[in-house]
Coordinates of C-alpha atoms in Angstrom, one line a residue:
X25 CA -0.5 9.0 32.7
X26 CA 0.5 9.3 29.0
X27 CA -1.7 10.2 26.8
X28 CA -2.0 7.0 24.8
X29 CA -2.8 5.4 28.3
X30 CA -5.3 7.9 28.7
X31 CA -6.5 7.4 25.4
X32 CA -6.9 3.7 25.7
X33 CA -8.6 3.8 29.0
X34 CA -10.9 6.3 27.7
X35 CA -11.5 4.2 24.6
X36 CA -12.5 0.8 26.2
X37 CA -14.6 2.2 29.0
X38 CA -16.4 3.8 26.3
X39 CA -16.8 0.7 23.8
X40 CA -17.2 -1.4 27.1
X41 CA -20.1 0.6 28.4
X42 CA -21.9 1.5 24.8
X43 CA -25.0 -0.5 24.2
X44 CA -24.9 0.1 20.7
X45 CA -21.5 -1.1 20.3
X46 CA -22.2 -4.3 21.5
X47 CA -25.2 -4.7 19.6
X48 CA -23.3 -4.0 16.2
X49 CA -20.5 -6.2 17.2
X50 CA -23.1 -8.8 18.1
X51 CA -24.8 -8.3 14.6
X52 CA -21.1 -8.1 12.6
X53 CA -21.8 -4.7 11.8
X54 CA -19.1 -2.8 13.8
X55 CA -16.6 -1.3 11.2
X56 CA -14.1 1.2 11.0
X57 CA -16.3 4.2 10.3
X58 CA -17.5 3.5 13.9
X59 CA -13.9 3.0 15.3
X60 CA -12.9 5.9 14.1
X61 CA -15.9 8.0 15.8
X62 CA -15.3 6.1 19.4
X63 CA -11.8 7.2 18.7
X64 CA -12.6 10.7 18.2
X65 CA -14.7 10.6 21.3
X66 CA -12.1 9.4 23.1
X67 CA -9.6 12.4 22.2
X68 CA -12.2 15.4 22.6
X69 CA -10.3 16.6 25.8
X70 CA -7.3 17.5 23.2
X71 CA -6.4 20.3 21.4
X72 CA -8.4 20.3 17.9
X73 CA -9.3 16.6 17.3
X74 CA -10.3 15.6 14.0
X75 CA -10.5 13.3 11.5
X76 CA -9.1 12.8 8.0
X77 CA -11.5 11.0 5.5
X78 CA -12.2 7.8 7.0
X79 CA -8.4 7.0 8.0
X80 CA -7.0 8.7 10.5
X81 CA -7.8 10.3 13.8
X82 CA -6.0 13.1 14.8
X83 CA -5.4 16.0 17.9
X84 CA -2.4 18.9 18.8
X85 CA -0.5 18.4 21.7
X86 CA 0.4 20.6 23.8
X87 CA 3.9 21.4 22.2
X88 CA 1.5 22.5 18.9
X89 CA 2.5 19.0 17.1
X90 CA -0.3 17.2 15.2
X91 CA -0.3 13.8 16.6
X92 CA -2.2 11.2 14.0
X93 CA -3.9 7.7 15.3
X94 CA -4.8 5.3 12.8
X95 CA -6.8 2.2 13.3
X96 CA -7.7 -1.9 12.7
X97 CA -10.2 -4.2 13.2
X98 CA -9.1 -7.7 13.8
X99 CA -12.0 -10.3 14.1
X100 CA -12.4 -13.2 11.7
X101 CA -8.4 -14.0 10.8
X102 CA -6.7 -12.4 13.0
X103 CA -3.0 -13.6 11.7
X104 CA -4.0 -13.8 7.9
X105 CA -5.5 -10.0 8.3
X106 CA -2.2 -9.0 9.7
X107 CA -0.3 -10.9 7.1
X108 CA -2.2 -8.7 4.1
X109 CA -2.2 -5.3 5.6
X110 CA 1.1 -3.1 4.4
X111 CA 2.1 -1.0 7.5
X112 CA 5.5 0.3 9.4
X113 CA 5.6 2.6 12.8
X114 CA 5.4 6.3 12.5
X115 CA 6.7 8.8 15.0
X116 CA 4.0 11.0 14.9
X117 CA 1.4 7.6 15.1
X118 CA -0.4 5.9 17.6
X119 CA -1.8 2.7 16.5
X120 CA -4.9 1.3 17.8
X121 CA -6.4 -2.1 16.8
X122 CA -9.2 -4.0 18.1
X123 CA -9.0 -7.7 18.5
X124 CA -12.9 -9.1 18.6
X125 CA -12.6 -12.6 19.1
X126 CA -14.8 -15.4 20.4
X127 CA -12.8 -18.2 22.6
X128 CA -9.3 -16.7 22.5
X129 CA -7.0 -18.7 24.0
X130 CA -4.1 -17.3 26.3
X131 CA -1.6 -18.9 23.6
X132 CA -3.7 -17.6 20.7
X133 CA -3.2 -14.1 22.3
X134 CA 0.4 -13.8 22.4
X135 CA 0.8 -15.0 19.1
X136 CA -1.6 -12.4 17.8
X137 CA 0.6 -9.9 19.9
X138 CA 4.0 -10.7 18.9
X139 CA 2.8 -10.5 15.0
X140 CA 1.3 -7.1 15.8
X141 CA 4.7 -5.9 17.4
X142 CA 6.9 -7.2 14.7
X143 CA 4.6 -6.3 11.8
X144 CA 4.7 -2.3 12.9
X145 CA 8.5 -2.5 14.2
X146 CA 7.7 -1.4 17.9
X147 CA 6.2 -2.5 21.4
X148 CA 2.2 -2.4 21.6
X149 CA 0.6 -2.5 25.6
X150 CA -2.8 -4.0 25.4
X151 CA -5.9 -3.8 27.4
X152 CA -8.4 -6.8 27.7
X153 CA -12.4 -5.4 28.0
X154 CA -15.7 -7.0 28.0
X155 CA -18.6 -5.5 26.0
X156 CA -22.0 -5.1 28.1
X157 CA -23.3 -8.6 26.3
X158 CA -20.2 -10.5 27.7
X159 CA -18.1 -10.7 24.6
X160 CA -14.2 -9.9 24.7
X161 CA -12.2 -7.6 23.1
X162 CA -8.7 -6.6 23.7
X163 CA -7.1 -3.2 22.6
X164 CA -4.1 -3.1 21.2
X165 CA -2.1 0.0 21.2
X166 CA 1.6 1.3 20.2
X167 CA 4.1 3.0 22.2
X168 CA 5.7 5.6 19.9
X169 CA 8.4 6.1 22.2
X170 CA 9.5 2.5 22.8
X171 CA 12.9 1.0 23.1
X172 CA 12.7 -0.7 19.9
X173 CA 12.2 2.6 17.9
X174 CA 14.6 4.7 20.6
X175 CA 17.1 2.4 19.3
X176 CA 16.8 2.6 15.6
X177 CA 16.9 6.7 15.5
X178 CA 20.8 6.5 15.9
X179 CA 21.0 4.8 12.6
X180 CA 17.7 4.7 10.6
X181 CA 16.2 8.0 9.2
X182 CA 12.9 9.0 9.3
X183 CA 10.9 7.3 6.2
X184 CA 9.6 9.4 3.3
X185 CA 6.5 8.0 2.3
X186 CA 4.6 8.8 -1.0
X187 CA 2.1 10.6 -0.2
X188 CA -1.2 9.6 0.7
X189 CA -3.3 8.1 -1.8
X190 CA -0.7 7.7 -4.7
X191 CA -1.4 3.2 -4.5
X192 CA -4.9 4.3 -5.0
X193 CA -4.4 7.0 -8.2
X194 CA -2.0 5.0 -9.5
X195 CA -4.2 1.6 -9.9
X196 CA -6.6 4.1 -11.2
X197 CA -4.3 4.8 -13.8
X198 CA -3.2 1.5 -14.4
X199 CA -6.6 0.5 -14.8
X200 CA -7.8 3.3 -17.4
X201 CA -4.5 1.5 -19.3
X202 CA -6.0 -1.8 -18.9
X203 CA -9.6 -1.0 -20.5
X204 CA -7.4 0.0 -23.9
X205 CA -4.8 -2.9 -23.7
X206 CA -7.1 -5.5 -22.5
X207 CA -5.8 -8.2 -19.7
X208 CA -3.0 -9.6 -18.7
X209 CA -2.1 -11.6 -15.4
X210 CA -2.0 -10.8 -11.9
X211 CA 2.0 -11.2 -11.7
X212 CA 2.6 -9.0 -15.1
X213 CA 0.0 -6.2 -13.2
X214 CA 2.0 -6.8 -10.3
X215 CA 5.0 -5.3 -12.5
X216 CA 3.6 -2.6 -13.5
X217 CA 2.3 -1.1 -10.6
X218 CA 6.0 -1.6 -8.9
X219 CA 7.4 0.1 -11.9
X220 CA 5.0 3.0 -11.4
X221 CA 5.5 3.0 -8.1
X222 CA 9.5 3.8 -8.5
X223 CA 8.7 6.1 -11.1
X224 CA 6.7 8.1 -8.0
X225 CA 9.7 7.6 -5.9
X226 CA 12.1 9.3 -8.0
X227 CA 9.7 11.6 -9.2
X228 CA 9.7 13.2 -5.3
X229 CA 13.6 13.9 -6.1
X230 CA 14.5 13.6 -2.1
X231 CA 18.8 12.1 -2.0
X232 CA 17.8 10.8 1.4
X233 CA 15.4 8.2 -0.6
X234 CA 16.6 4.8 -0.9
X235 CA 14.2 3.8 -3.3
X236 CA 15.6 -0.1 -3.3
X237 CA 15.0 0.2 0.3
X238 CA 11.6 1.1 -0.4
X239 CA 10.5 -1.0 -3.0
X240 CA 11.8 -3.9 -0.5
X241 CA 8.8 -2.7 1.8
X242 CA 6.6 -1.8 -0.7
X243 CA 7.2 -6.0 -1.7
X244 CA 7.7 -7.3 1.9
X245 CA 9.3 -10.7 3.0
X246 CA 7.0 -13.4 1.1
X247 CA 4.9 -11.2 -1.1
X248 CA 2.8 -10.0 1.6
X249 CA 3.5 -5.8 0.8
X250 CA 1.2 -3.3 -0.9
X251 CA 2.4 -4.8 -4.2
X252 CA 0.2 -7.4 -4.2
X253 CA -2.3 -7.0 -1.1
X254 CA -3.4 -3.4 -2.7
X255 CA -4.6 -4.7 -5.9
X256 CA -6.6 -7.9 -3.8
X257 CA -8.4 -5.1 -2.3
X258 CA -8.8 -3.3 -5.5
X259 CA -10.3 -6.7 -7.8
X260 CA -13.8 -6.4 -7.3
X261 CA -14.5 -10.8 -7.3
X262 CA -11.0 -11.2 -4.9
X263 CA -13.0 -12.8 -1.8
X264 CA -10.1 -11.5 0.5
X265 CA -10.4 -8.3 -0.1
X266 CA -12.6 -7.8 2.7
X267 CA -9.5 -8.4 5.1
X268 CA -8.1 -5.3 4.5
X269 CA -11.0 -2.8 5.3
X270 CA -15.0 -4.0 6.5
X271 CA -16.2 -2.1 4.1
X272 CA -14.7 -1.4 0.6
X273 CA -16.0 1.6 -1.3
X274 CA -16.4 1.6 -5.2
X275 CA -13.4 3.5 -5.9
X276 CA -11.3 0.5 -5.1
X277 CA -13.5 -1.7 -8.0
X278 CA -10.5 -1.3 -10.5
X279 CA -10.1 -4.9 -11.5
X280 CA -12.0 -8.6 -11.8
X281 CA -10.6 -11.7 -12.5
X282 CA -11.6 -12.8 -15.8
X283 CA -10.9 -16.8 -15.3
X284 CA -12.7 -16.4 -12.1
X285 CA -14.7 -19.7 -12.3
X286 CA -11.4 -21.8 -12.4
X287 CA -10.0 -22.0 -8.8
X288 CA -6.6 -24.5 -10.0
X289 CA -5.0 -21.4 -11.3
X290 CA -2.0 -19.8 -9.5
X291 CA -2.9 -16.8 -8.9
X292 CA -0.2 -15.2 -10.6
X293 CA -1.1 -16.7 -13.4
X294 CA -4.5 -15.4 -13.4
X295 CA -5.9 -13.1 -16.1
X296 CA -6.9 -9.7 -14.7
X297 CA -8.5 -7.0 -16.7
X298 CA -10.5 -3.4 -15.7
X299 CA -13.7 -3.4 -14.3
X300 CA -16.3 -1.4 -15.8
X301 CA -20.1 -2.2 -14.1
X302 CA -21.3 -0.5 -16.8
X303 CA -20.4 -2.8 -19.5
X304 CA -23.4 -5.4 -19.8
X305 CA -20.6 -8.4 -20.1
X306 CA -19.3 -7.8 -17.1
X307 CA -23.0 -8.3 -15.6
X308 CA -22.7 -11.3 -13.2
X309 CA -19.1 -10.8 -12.0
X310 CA -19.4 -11.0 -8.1
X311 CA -18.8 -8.1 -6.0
X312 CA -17.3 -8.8 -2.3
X313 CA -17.6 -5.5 -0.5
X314 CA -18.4 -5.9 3.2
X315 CA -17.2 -8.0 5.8
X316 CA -20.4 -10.7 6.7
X317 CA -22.1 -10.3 3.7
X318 CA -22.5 -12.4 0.6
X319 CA -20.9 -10.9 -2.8
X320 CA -23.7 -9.1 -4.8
X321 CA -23.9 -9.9 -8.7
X322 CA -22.8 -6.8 -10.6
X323 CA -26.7 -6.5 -12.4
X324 CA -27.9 -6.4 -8.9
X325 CA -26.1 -3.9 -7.2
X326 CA -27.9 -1.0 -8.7
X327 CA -27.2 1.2 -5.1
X328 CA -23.6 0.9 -6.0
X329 CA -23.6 1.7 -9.3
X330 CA -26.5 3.6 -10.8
X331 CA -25.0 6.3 -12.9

């Protein structure tokens, strides 16, 4: 048995078995923090499991390499929240991602699956559980090894990524820019953080870059890349950005809508602007911050904000 297999079984017996996770995905309160730890329980018989921040899991095979997992929840939307996420297959990568759906239909399912497999570029097996209060799940799971990335290696190099955390430093940046210059709309922000983005590119100083190529993922086939869907999840009153992670933590509150109340604008055309909570006229913007919940008025979310 491979060990992804081994993984996977390991991982649904567990979740299918747990008590607890069938009373948090009963209550909507299953998230990734608690992925991730089921995860990790599901690796301890590796070499040095661990986990990075609250993104990756990780384990040494036996050849000494560190192989990484990373994860996803799929419940509500299960195409949109594939549409908005920014992802491509890694060697060194498993992928695991958790489909918790009421009445799935056989059709429904294979949809679901054939947007997964073309959304990370390789084949994903899939196991269907049931959770101790009759609800099902199905676990998805990637196949690093698969024909379909076997047969790029011969004439696609291994990507260089930026490393991790630059989308996140540099809308920080953009945003300290913002609280000087004032606001502009979503498209011209847009711009700006593709601009920085090429300036990091170039700034790595790697030939093997094709920084065209990579700003044509970094975009993606309808708009659907990290250019726009990471500053949804960074815009504090955006009501989608609770697709991209269950929980968002207050270092991704870099931006509000400032013509919020008026739904007939394009959202390019939007005005954005930085978000300070500590600035009294930005008291009642709307902050969306966990999957389930109602946004919390900025003047009432003193647990998020107190200085």
């Amino acid at each position: 048995m491979q060990e992804i297999e081994y993984i996977a079984l390991n991982l649904t017996n567990n979740l299918g078995s747990s008590r607890l996770a069938s009373f948090m995905i009963e209550n909507k309160r299953f998230n990734e923090n608690y992925f991730q730890t089921e995860i990790l329980n599901s690796v301890l018989m590796f070499n040095n499991p661990g986990l990075i921040e609250n993104t990756h899991v990780y384990f040494i095979e036996n050849n000494g390499n560190k192989r990484f997992i990373e994860y996803l929840i799929l419940n509500e939307n299960p195409i949109l929240e594939l549409d908005e996420i920014n992802n491509e297959s890694v060697e060194e990568t498993y992928y695991f991602i958790l489909l918790i759906k009421e009445n799935l239909k056989s059709s429904d399912l294979d949809k679901i699956e054939k947007n997964i497999n073309n959304k990370f570029e390789t084949k994903f097996n899939n196991k269907s559980f049931k959770l101790l209060n009759g609800r099902f799940c199905v676990l998805f799971y990637s196949q690093c090894q698969s024909l379909v990335l076997e047969s790029k290696k011969s004439n696609k190099r291994k990507k260089v990524s930026l490393p991790r955390g630059t989308y996140l430093k540099t809308l920080k940046d953009i945003k300290h820019w913002l609280e000087d210059y004032g606001e502009i709309t979503f498209s011209e922000l847009m711009e700006e953080f593709e601009s920085k983005i090429e300036k990091e590119l170039k700034e790595l100083n790697d030939s093997e870059i094709d920084i065209e190529n990579e700003l044509i993922i970094f975009r993606q086939v309808y708009g659907t890349g990290a250019k726009r869907s990471q500053i949804l999840l960074h815009t504090v009153n955006e009501k989608n950005r609770i697709h991209f992670r269950s929980i968002v933590t207050k270092e991704y509150d870099s931006f509000y809508y400032v013509d919020n109340d008026d739904n007939d604008i394009n959202i390019n055309d939007r005005k954005i602007s930085a978000f300070n909570p500590h600035d009294k006229k930005q008291n009642e913007i709307e902050v969306y911050y966990e999957k389930g919940k109602a946004p919390i008025r900025v003047k009432d979310f003193n647990s998020r904000y107190m200085k």
